[in-house]
mmCIF file with all atom_site columns, C-alpha atoms in Angstrom:
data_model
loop_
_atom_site.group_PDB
_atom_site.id
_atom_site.type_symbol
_atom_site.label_atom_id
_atom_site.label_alt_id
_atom_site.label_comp_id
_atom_site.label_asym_id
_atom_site.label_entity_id
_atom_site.label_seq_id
_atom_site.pdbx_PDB_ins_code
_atom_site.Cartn_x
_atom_site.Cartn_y
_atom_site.Cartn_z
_atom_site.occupancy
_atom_site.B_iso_or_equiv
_atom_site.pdbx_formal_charge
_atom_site.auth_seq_id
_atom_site.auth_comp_id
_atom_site.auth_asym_id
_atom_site.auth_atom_id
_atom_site.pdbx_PDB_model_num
ATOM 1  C CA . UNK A 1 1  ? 191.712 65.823 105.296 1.00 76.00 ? 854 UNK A CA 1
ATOM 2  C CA . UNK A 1 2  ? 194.293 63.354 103.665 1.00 85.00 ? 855 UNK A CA 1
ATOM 3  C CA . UNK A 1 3  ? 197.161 65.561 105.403 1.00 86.00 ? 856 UNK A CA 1
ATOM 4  C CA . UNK A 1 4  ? 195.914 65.468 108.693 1.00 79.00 ? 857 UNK A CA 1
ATOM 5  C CA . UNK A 1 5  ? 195.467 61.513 108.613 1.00 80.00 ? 858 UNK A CA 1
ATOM 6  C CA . UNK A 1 6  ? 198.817 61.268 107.221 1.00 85.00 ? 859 UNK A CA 1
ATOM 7  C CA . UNK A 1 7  ? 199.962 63.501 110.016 1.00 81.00 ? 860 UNK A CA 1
ATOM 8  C CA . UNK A 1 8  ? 198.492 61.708 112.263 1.00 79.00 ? 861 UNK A CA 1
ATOM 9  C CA . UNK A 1 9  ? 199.702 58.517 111.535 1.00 83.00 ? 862 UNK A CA 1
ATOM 10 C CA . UNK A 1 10 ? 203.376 59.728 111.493 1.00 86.00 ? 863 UNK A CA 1
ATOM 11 C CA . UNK A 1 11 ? 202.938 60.816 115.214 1.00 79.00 ? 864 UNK A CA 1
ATOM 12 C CA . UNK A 1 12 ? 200.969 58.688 116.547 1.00 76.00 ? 865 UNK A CA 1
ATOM 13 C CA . UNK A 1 13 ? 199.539 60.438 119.479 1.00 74.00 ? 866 UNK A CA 1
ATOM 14 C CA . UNK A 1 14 ? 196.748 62.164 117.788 1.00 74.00 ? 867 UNK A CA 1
ATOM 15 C CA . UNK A 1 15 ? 193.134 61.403 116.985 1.00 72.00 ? 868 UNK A CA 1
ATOM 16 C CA . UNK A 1 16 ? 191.653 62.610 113.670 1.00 71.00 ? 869 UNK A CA 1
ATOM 17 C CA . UNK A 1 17 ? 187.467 62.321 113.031 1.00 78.00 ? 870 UNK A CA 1
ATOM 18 C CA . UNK A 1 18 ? 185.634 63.780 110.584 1.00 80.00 ? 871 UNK A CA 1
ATOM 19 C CA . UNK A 1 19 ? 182.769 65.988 111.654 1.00 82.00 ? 872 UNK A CA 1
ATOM 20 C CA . UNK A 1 20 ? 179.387 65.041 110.319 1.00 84.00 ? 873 UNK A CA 1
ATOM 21 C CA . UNK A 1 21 ? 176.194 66.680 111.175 1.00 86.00 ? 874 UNK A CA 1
ATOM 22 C CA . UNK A 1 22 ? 174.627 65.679 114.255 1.00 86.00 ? 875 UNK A CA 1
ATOM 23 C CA . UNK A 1 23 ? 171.394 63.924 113.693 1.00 90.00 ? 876 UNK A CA 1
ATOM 24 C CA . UNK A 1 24 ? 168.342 66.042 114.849 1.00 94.00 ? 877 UNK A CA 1
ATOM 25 C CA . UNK A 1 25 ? 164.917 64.294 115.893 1.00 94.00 ? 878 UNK A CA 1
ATOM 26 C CA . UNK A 1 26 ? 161.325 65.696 117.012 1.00 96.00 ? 879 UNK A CA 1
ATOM 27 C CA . UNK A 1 27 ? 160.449 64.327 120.444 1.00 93.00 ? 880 UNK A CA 1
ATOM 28 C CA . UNK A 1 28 ? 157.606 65.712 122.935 1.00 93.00 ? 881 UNK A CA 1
ATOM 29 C CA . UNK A 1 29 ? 158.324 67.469 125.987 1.00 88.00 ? 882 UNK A CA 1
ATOM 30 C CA . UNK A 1 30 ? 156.437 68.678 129.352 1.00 89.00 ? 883 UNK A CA 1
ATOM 31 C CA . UNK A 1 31 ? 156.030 72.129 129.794 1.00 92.00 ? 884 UNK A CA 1
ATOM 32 C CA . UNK A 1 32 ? 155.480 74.016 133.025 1.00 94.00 ? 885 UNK A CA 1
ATOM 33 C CA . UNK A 1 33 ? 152.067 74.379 132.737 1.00 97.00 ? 886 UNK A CA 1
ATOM 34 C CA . UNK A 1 34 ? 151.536 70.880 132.094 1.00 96.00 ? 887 UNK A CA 1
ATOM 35 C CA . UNK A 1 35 ? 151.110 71.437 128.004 1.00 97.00 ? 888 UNK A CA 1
ATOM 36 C CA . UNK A 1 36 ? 153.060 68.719 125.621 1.00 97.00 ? 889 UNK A CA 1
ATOM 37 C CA . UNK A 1 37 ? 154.931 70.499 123.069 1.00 96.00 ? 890 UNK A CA 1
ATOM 38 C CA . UNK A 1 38 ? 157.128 68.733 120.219 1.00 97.00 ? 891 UNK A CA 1
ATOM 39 C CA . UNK A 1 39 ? 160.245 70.080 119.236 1.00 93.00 ? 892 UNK A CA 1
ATOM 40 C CA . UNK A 1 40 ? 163.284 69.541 117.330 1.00 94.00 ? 893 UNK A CA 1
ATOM 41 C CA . UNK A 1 41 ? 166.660 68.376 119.879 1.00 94.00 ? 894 UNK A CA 1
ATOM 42 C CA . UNK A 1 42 ? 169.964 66.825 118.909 1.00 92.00 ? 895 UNK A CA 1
ATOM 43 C CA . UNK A 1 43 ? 170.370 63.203 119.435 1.00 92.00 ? 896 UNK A CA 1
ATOM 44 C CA . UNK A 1 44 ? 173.369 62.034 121.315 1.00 90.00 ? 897 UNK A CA 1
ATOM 45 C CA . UNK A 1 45 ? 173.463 58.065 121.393 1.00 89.00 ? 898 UNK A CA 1
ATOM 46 C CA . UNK A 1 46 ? 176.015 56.726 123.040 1.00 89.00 ? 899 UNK A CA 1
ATOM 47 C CA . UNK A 1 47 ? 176.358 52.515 123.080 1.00 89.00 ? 900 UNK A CA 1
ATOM 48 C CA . UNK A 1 48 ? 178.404 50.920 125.475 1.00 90.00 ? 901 UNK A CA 1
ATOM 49 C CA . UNK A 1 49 ? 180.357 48.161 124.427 1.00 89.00 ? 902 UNK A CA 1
ATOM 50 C CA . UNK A 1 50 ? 181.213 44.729 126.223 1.00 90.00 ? 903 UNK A CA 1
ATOM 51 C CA . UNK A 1 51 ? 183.578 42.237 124.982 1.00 90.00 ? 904 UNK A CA 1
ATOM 52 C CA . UNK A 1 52 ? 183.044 43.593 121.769 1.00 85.00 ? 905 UNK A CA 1
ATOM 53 C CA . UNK A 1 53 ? 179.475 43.638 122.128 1.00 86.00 ? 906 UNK A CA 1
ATOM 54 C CA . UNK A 1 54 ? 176.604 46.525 122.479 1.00 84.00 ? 907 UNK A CA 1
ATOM 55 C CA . UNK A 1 55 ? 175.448 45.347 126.196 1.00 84.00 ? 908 UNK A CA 1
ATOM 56 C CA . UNK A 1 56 ? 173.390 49.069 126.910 1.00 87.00 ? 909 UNK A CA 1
ATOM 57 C CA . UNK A 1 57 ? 173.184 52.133 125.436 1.00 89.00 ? 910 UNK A CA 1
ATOM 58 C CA . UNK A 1 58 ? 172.295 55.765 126.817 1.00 89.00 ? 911 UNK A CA 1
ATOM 59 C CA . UNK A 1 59 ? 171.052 58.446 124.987 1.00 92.00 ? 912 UNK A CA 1
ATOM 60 C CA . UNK A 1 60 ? 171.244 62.541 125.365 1.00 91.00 ? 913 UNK A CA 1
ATOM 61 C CA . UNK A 1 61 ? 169.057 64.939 124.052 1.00 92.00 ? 914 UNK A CA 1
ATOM 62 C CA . UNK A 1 62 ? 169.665 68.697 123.512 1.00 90.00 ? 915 UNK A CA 1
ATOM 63 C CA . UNK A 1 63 ? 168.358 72.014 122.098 1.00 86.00 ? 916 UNK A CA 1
ATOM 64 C CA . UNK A 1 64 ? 171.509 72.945 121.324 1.00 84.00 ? 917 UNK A CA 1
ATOM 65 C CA . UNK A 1 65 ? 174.975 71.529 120.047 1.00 81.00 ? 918 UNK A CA 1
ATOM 66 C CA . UNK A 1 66 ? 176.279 70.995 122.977 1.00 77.00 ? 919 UNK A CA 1
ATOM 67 C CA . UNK A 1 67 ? 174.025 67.690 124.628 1.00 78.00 ? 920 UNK A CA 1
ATOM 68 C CA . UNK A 1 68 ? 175.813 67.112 128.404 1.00 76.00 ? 921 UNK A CA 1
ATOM 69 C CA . UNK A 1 69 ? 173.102 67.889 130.931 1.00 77.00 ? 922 UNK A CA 1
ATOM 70 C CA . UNK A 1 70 ? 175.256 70.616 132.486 1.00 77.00 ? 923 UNK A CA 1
ATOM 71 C CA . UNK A 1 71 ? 174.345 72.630 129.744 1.00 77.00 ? 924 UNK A CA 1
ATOM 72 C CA . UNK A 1 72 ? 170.559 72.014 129.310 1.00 77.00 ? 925 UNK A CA 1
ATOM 73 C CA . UNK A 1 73 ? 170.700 68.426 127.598 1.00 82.00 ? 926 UNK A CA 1
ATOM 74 C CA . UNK A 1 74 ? 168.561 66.111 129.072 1.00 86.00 ? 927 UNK A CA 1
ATOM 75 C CA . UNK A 1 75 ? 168.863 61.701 129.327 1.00 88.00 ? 928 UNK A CA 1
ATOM 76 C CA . UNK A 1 76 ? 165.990 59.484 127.898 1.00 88.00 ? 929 UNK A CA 1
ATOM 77 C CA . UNK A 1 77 ? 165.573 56.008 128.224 1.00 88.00 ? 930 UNK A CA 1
ATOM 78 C CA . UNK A 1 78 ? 167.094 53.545 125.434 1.00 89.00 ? 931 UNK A CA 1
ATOM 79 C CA . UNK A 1 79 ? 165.481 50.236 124.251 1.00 86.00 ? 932 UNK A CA 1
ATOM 80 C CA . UNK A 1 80 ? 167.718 47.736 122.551 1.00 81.00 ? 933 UNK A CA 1
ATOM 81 C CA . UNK A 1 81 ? 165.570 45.595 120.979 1.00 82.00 ? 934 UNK A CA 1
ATOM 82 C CA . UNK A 1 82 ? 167.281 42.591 118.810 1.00 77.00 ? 935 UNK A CA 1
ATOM 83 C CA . UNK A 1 83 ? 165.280 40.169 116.928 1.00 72.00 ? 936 UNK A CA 1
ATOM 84 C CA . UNK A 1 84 ? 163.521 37.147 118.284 1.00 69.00 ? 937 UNK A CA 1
ATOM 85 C CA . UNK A 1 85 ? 165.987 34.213 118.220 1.00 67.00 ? 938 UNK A CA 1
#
């Protein structure tokens, strides 16, 4: 890990992250048949930054490791909710 920062750094035209486990949540989903089932999906949360700022956020959810919804993920809706002022 040290090397490839350091590598990185010399060159300057690469990217180096760390891979952590992606974080895995139950939710509830619709079936066909009009059953709710709950299962466990990878979340994807992706914030959207303004000026510095979180201003929205969307968030993915998948079955498998891969979340786009080409491949089966799916979007749900995102609440920001800050603290009363």
């Amino acid at each position: 890990w040290d090397e490839a920062v350091r590598a990185a750094l010399a060159n300057g035209d690469y990217l180096v992250q760390e891979r952590v486990p992606t974080a895995r949540e139950t939710f509830p989903a619709l079936q066909d048949d009009g059953s709710v089932v709950f299962a466990e999906q990878l979340v994807d949360l992706d914030p959207m930054l303004f000026n510095g700022k979180v201003g929205s956020a969307f968030t993915r959810l998948s079955s498998t490791e891969l979340a786009n919804v080409s491949s089966g993920g799916g979007m749900v809706p995102t609440f920001i909710i800050s603290e009363k002022q």
